[in-house]
Amino acid sequence: MHDLTRCVQHPAVSQDGFKSLAVPTHRASTIVYDDPRDFARRAERGLDGYTYGLHGTPTTRILEAQLTALHGGARTMLVPSGQAAVAITMLAVLKPGDKVLIPDHVYPPVRSLCAGFLAERGIAHDVYDPLIGGGIADLIDASTRLIWLESPGSGTMEVQDVPAIARAAQARGVLTGCDNTWASPLLFKPLAHGVDVAVEALTKYVGGHSDLLLGSITVNDFGLRKALKDVLGVLGIGVSPDEAALALRGIETMGVRMAHSGRVAREFAERLQDAPAVARVLHPALPSCPGHEVFLRDFKGASAVFSLVIKPEFTARITPALGHLSLFAIGASWGGTHSLIAPMDVAADRTVRPWSPAEGLVRLSIGLEEPGELWEDLSRFLAALDAS
Ligand SMILES: *Cc1c(COP(=O)(O)O)cnc(C)c1O
């Protein structure tokens, strides 16, 4: 063999006796076939067959199968981000003339997707009160095709009555999709509560280290799965096996990370109720959080993200006070090992459940730092808020 050929042809080595606990990272654009007849018949391999790297490799399939098992669904599909998971679900389900209902506390880019991109393509949306429960039935009309849920909601943390909304939707033949990023399937399984599609930003707790972007869509129905696969195929959307490999590493420690951070977050949330600048703590495990009773009924526990409502007279000091933090980093995309804090402009995103523009809101995500040192850091922020 010529050296140039040798550079291209990888020698076969024995894999006998090699067994590792890690999932191999299989990279591929081309999938090769042993025989031209197999190649000609590749479409017959079905939705799970290997035909082209874009449509999956054993690495991505393993993560998909793991998420499917955790959700108790029929099939999971990986997509490049949490936002892509929401957008692709809506694109697969909604056609011109259809309407989607979204909760007022929805992850803000989803509201933009509906108000802009989907509206321009003849798909309507209505915004509903996240605490509407079974009352959603009154908002369903002949054009309603999908009801979107997110529980608890981004920033303001209202816990939705997912089973009641799913029942009302089912009774009218309307599909439901739920963004389950906050809970992960360890704390809440939307499909077990009657939802048709569960989406998650794996970017957050599954990845767990603030270094990857990935999303998942889990369905309980093979028809939906075909519709989603078709959209992924024609839009040319697939994910890198390297991102999947990082997520496969992250998911192994997700349980202990979430249990630890969840415990610390809960303790901090309780203590923060006494801070003079804090009007309310929005943590689903506390009675001050809207939907608290639903949380107790439906969730196995709380993750490590919650919010503080800051009293109007202290809001002007939020920005300078954040400068007193040294362990908490300022930023979005929570769920990693580093604790984060982010001021959020809620009023601008509310149309159904008004939010007083005078009140401030900061969202916290507790990481894995030593809790005593984290509390000291937070105390400096609270003291600075108070120093007026
Ligand atoms: C972060 C987040 C998303 C988007 O995830 P990306 O992977 O960053 O696109 C969607 N929904 C919720 C609730 C989120 O917190």
Coordinates of C-alpha atoms and ligand atoms in Angstrom, one line a residue:
M1 CA 0.0 0.0 0.0
H2 CA 1.3 3.5 -0.9
D3 CA 1.8 5.8 2.0
L4 CA -0.9 8.2 0.7
T5 CA -3.4 5.3 0.7
R6 CA -2.2 4.3 4.1
C7 CA -3.0 7.7 5.4
V8 CA -6.6 7.2 4.3
Q9 CA -7.2 3.6 5.2
H10 CA -7.3 2.9 9.0
P11 CA -5.8 -0.5 9.8
A12 CA -8.1 -3.0 11.5
V13 CA -7.0 -3.7 15.0
S14 CA -8.4 -6.2 17.4
Q15 CA -11.2 -5.1 19.7
D16 CA -11.2 -8.4 21.5
G17 CA -10.9 -7.9 25.2
F18 CA -11.6 -4.2 25.0
K19 CA -14.5 -3.2 27.1
S20 CA -15.0 0.3 28.5
L21 CA -17.6 2.0 30.7
A22 CA -17.6 5.0 28.4
V23 CA -19.9 5.3 25.4
P24 CA -17.7 5.5 22.2
T25 CA -18.0 8.7 20.1
H26 CA -19.0 7.6 16.7
R27 CA -18.4 10.4 14.1
A28 CA -19.8 10.0 10.7
S29 CA -21.2 11.8 7.7
T30 CA -20.9 8.8 5.3
I31 CA -22.3 5.5 6.4
V32 CA -20.8 2.7 4.2
Y33 CA -22.6 -0.3 2.9
D34 CA -21.2 -3.7 2.3
D35 CA -23.1 -4.2 -1.0
P36 CA -24.7 -1.9 -3.6
R37 CA -28.0 -3.6 -3.1
D38 CA -28.0 -2.6 0.5
F39 CA -27.1 0.9 -0.5
A40 CA -30.0 1.0 -3.0
R41 CA -32.4 -0.2 -0.3
R42 CA -31.2 2.0 2.5
A43 CA -34.5 3.8 2.9
E44 CA -35.9 0.4 4.0
R45 CA -33.8 0.6 7.1
G46 CA -36.5 2.7 8.7
L47 CA -36.5 5.6 11.1
D48 CA -34.0 3.9 13.4
G49 CA -31.7 2.5 10.8
Y50 CA -28.3 4.0 10.1
T51 CA -28.2 5.6 6.6
Y52 CA -26.4 8.9 6.9
G53 CA -24.6 10.6 9.8
L54 CA -27.1 13.5 10.0
H55 CA -29.8 11.0 11.0
G56 CA -27.9 9.5 13.9
T57 CA -25.0 7.3 15.0
P58 CA -24.8 4.8 17.8
T59 CA -23.6 7.6 20.1
T60 CA -26.7 9.7 19.6
R61 CA -29.0 6.7 19.6
I62 CA -27.7 5.7 23.1
L63 CA -28.5 9.1 24.6
E64 CA -31.9 9.1 22.8
A65 CA -32.7 5.6 24.2
Q66 CA -31.6 6.6 27.7
L67 CA -33.9 9.7 27.7
T68 CA -36.7 7.6 26.2
A69 CA -36.4 5.2 29.1
L70 CA -36.3 8.0 31.7
H71 CA -39.4 9.6 30.3
G72 CA -41.3 6.4 29.7
G73 CA -41.9 7.5 26.1
A74 CA -41.9 5.8 22.7
R75 CA -39.0 7.6 21.2
T76 CA -36.6 10.6 21.8
M77 CA -35.0 12.7 19.1
L78 CA -32.0 14.9 19.7
V79 CA -31.8 18.4 18.3
P80 CA -29.1 21.2 18.6
S81 CA -30.7 23.1 21.5
G82 CA -33.6 23.4 23.8
Q83 CA -35.1 26.3 21.7
A84 CA -34.7 24.1 18.6
A85 CA -36.7 21.3 20.4
V86 CA -39.6 23.7 21.0
A87 CA -39.4 25.2 17.5
I88 CA -39.1 21.9 15.7
T89 CA -42.0 20.4 17.6
M90 CA -44.2 23.4 16.7
L91 CA -43.1 23.2 13.0
A92 CA -43.9 19.4 12.9
V93 CA -47.4 19.8 14.4
L94 CA -48.7 23.2 13.2
K95 CA -49.9 24.1 9.7
P96 CA -51.2 27.4 8.3
G97 CA -54.6 28.1 9.8
D98 CA -53.8 26.3 13.0
K99 CA -53.4 27.9 16.4
V100 CA -51.1 27.2 19.4
L101 CA -51.8 28.3 23.0
I102 CA -48.8 29.3 25.0
P103 CA -48.5 30.1 28.7
D104 CA -47.8 33.7 29.7
H105 CA -44.6 32.7 31.5
V106 CA -43.2 30.8 28.6
Y107 CA -39.4 30.8 27.8
P108 CA -39.3 34.3 26.1
P109 CA -37.8 33.1 22.7
V110 CA -40.8 30.8 22.3
R111 CA -43.1 33.8 22.5
S112 CA -41.0 35.5 19.8
L113 CA -41.2 32.3 17.7
C114 CA -45.0 32.4 17.8
A115 CA -45.4 36.2 17.4
G116 CA -42.9 36.4 14.5
F117 CA -41.9 33.4 12.5
L118 CA -45.1 31.3 13.0
A119 CA -47.4 34.3 12.6
E120 CA -45.8 35.2 9.3
R121 CA -46.5 31.7 8.1
G122 CA -50.2 31.8 8.9
I123 CA -50.0 30.1 12.3
A124 CA -51.8 31.9 15.1
H125 CA -51.2 31.9 18.8
D126 CA -53.0 32.9 22.0
V127 CA -51.4 33.5 25.3
Y128 CA -53.1 31.9 28.4
D129 CA -52.8 32.3 32.2
P130 CA -50.4 29.5 33.3
L131 CA -52.6 28.8 36.3
I132 CA -55.7 28.3 34.2
G133 CA -55.8 24.5 34.8
G134 CA -58.8 22.8 33.3
G135 CA -60.3 26.2 32.4
I136 CA -58.1 26.0 29.3
A137 CA -61.1 24.2 27.7
D138 CA -62.8 27.6 27.2
L139 CA -59.8 28.8 25.1
I140 CA -59.9 25.8 22.7
D141 CA -61.6 26.5 19.4
A142 CA -61.8 24.7 16.0
S143 CA -58.3 25.9 14.9
T144 CA -56.5 25.0 18.2
R145 CA -54.0 22.2 17.3
L146 CA -51.4 22.4 20.1
I147 CA -51.3 23.6 23.8
W148 CA -47.8 24.4 25.0
L149 CA -46.9 24.0 28.7
E150 CA -43.9 24.9 30.7
S151 CA -43.8 24.0 34.4
P152 CA -42.6 25.8 36.4
G153 CA -42.5 28.8 34.2
S154 CA -39.3 30.7 33.2
G155 CA -38.4 33.2 35.9
T156 CA -41.8 33.6 37.6
M157 CA -42.0 29.8 38.5
E158 CA -45.8 29.3 38.3
V159 CA -46.4 25.5 38.5
Q160 CA -49.0 24.4 36.0
D161 CA -51.7 21.8 36.5
V162 CA -50.3 19.7 33.7
P163 CA -52.8 16.7 34.1
A164 CA -55.8 19.0 34.1
I165 CA -54.6 20.8 30.9
A166 CA -53.7 17.5 29.2
R167 CA -57.2 16.1 30.0
A168 CA -58.9 19.1 28.6
A169 CA -56.8 19.0 25.4
Q170 CA -57.3 15.2 24.9
A171 CA -61.1 15.7 25.2
R172 CA -61.0 18.0 22.2
G173 CA -58.3 16.1 20.2
V174 CA -55.7 18.8 20.8
L175 CA -52.0 17.9 21.2
T176 CA -50.0 19.0 24.2
G177 CA -46.3 19.7 24.5
C178 CA -44.4 20.5 27.7
D179 CA -41.0 22.1 28.3
N180 CA -39.6 20.0 31.2
T181 CA -36.2 21.6 31.4
W182 CA -36.5 22.8 35.1
A183 CA -37.4 19.4 36.5
S184 CA -35.7 16.9 34.1
P185 CA -37.3 13.4 34.0
L186 CA -35.9 12.8 37.5
L187 CA -38.4 15.1 39.1
F188 CA -41.3 15.2 36.7
K189 CA -42.3 13.0 33.7
P190 CA -44.8 14.9 31.5
L191 CA -45.8 11.9 29.4
A192 CA -47.0 10.0 32.5
H193 CA -49.3 13.0 33.2
G194 CA -51.0 12.8 29.7
V195 CA -48.8 15.1 27.7
D196 CA -48.0 14.1 24.1
V197 CA -44.5 15.6 23.7
A198 CA -41.9 16.4 26.4
V199 CA -39.0 18.7 25.4
E200 CA -35.9 19.6 27.3
A201 CA -32.9 21.7 27.0
L202 CA -30.2 19.1 27.7
T203 CA -28.0 22.2 27.8
K204 CA -29.0 22.6 31.5
Y205 CA -29.1 19.6 33.9
V206 CA -28.1 16.8 31.6
G207 CA -25.1 18.6 30.2
G208 CA -24.5 20.0 33.6
H209 CA -21.2 21.8 33.0
S210 CA -22.2 24.9 31.0
D211 CA -20.2 23.7 28.0
L212 CA -22.7 22.3 25.5
L213 CA -26.0 23.0 23.7
L214 CA -28.4 20.2 23.0
G215 CA -32.2 19.6 23.2
S216 CA -34.4 16.6 23.2
I217 CA -38.0 15.8 22.0
T218 CA -39.7 12.8 23.5
V219 CA -43.0 11.5 22.1
N220 CA -45.4 8.8 23.2
D221 CA -46.7 8.2 19.7
F222 CA -45.0 6.8 16.6
G223 CA -47.1 9.0 14.3
L224 CA -45.7 12.2 15.9
R225 CA -42.2 10.7 15.7
K226 CA -42.5 10.3 11.9
A227 CA -43.7 13.9 11.6
L228 CA -40.8 15.1 13.6
K229 CA -38.2 13.0 11.8
D230 CA -39.6 14.3 8.5
V231 CA -39.0 17.9 9.6
L232 CA -35.5 17.1 10.9
G233 CA -34.7 15.5 7.6
V234 CA -35.9 18.3 5.2
L235 CA -34.4 21.0 7.4
G236 CA -31.1 19.1 7.6
I237 CA -31.0 19.2 11.4
G238 CA -28.8 16.7 13.3
V239 CA -26.5 16.8 16.3
S240 CA -22.8 16.2 16.8
P241 CA -21.8 12.9 18.4
D242 CA -19.3 15.0 20.4
E243 CA -22.1 17.0 22.0
A244 CA -24.0 13.7 22.6
A245 CA -20.9 12.2 24.2
L246 CA -20.6 15.2 26.6
A247 CA -24.3 14.8 27.5
L248 CA -23.8 11.1 28.1
R249 CA -21.0 11.9 30.5
G250 CA -23.1 14.6 32.2
I251 CA -26.2 12.5 32.6
E252 CA -24.3 9.9 34.7
T253 CA -23.9 12.5 37.5
M254 CA -27.2 14.4 37.0
G255 CA -28.9 12.6 39.9
V256 CA -26.3 13.5 42.6
R257 CA -25.8 17.0 41.2
M258 CA -29.5 17.8 41.2
A259 CA -30.0 16.3 44.6
H260 CA -27.2 18.3 46.2
S261 CA -28.0 21.6 44.5
G262 CA -31.7 21.1 45.0
R263 CA -31.2 20.7 48.8
V264 CA -29.0 23.8 49.1
A265 CA -31.4 25.8 46.9
R266 CA -34.3 24.9 49.1
E267 CA -32.4 25.9 52.2
F268 CA -31.4 29.2 50.7
A269 CA -34.9 29.9 49.4
E270 CA -36.3 29.5 53.0
R271 CA -33.7 31.7 54.5
L272 CA -34.1 34.4 51.8
Q273 CA -37.7 34.9 52.8
D274 CA -36.4 36.9 55.8
A275 CA -34.3 39.3 53.8
P276 CA -35.6 42.9 54.1
A277 CA -35.3 43.6 50.3
V278 CA -37.1 40.4 49.3
A279 CA -40.9 40.6 48.7
R280 CA -41.4 37.0 47.8
V281 CA -39.4 33.9 47.1
L282 CA -40.6 32.0 44.1
H283 CA -39.5 28.4 44.8
P284 CA -42.1 25.7 44.0
A285 CA -41.5 24.0 47.4
L286 CA -42.6 27.2 49.3
P287 CA -46.3 28.2 49.7
S288 CA -45.4 31.7 48.3
C289 CA -45.0 30.1 44.8
P290 CA -48.1 30.0 42.7
G291 CA -49.0 26.4 42.0
H292 CA -47.3 25.1 45.1
E293 CA -50.1 22.6 45.9
V294 CA -49.8 21.2 42.3
F295 CA -46.0 20.9 42.8
L296 CA -46.5 18.9 46.0
R297 CA -49.0 16.6 44.2
D298 CA -47.1 16.0 40.9
F299 CA -43.3 16.5 41.4
K300 CA -40.8 14.3 43.1
G301 CA -38.8 17.3 44.3
A302 CA -37.3 20.7 43.3
S303 CA -34.3 21.4 41.2
A304 CA -31.9 24.3 42.0
V305 CA -33.4 27.2 40.1
F306 CA -35.7 29.7 41.8
S307 CA -36.3 33.5 41.9
L308 CA -36.5 36.4 44.3
V309 CA -39.0 39.2 43.9
I310 CA -37.3 42.4 45.0
K311 CA -39.4 45.1 46.7
P312 CA -39.9 48.2 44.6
E313 CA -37.9 50.4 46.9
F314 CA -34.8 48.2 46.5
T315 CA -34.9 47.5 42.7
A316 CA -32.7 50.5 41.8
R317 CA -29.9 48.8 43.8
I318 CA -30.0 45.4 42.1
T319 CA -27.5 46.3 39.4
P320 CA -24.8 47.8 41.8
A321 CA -25.5 45.0 44.4
L322 CA -24.8 42.3 41.8
G323 CA -21.3 43.8 41.6
H324 CA -20.7 42.6 45.2
L325 CA -20.9 38.9 44.3
S326 CA -17.8 36.9 43.6
L327 CA -18.8 33.2 43.5
F328 CA -22.2 33.7 41.8
A329 CA -21.6 34.4 38.1
I330 CA -23.9 36.6 36.2
G331 CA -25.5 34.9 33.2
A332 CA -28.2 32.8 31.7
S333 CA -28.4 29.1 30.9
W334 CA -28.4 27.6 34.3
G335 CA -28.0 24.0 35.5
G336 CA -24.2 23.8 35.6
T337 CA -21.7 23.3 38.4
H338 CA -21.3 27.1 38.9
S339 CA -23.9 29.1 40.7
L340 CA -25.5 31.8 38.6
I341 CA -27.6 34.8 39.2
A342 CA -29.5 36.9 36.6
P343 CA -31.8 39.9 36.8
M344 CA -34.9 39.4 34.6
D345 CA -37.2 42.0 33.1
V346 CA -40.5 40.2 33.6
A347 CA -43.1 43.0 32.9
A348 CA -42.0 43.3 29.2
D349 CA -42.9 39.6 28.6
R350 CA -46.3 39.5 30.3
T351 CA -49.6 40.1 28.6
V352 CA -52.2 38.0 30.5
R353 CA -51.0 37.9 34.1
P354 CA -49.6 41.4 34.6
W355 CA -46.4 41.9 36.5
S356 CA -45.7 45.1 38.4
P357 CA -42.9 46.8 36.5
A358 CA -41.9 48.3 39.9
E359 CA -40.9 44.9 41.3
G360 CA -37.5 43.4 40.4
L361 CA -36.8 39.8 39.8
V362 CA -33.5 37.9 40.1
R363 CA -33.2 34.3 39.2
L364 CA -30.7 32.0 41.0
S365 CA -29.3 28.7 39.9
I366 CA -27.4 26.9 42.7
G367 CA -24.3 25.0 41.7
L368 CA -21.8 22.7 43.5
E369 CA -19.7 25.3 45.5
E370 CA -19.4 24.9 49.3
P371 CA -22.8 26.0 50.6
G372 CA -21.4 28.1 53.5
E373 CA -19.2 30.1 51.1
L374 CA -22.1 30.5 48.6
W375 CA -24.3 31.9 51.4
E376 CA -21.7 34.4 52.4
D377 CA -21.5 35.5 48.8
L378 CA -25.3 35.9 48.6
S379 CA -25.3 37.8 52.0
R380 CA -22.9 40.4 50.4
F381 CA -25.5 40.9 47.6
L382 CA -28.4 41.2 50.1
A383 CA -26.4 43.6 52.3
A384 CA -25.6 45.8 49.3
L385 CA -29.3 45.8 48.3
D386 CA -30.2 47.0 51.7
A387 CA -27.5 49.7 51.9
S388 CA -29.7 52.6 50.8
Ligands
LIG1 C1 -32.7 27.3 28.5 C2 -34.0 26.9 28.2 C3 -34.4 26.6 26.9 C4 -33.5 26.8 25.7 O1 -32.4 25.9 25.8 P1 -31.2 26.2 24.9 O2 -30.5 24.8 24.8 O3 -30.3 27.2 25.6 O4 -31.7 26.6 23.6 C5 -35.7 26.3 26.7 N1 -36.6 26.2 27.7 C6 -36.3 26.5 29.0 C7 -37.3 26.4 30.1 C8 -35.0 26.9 29.3 O5 -34.7 27.2 30.5

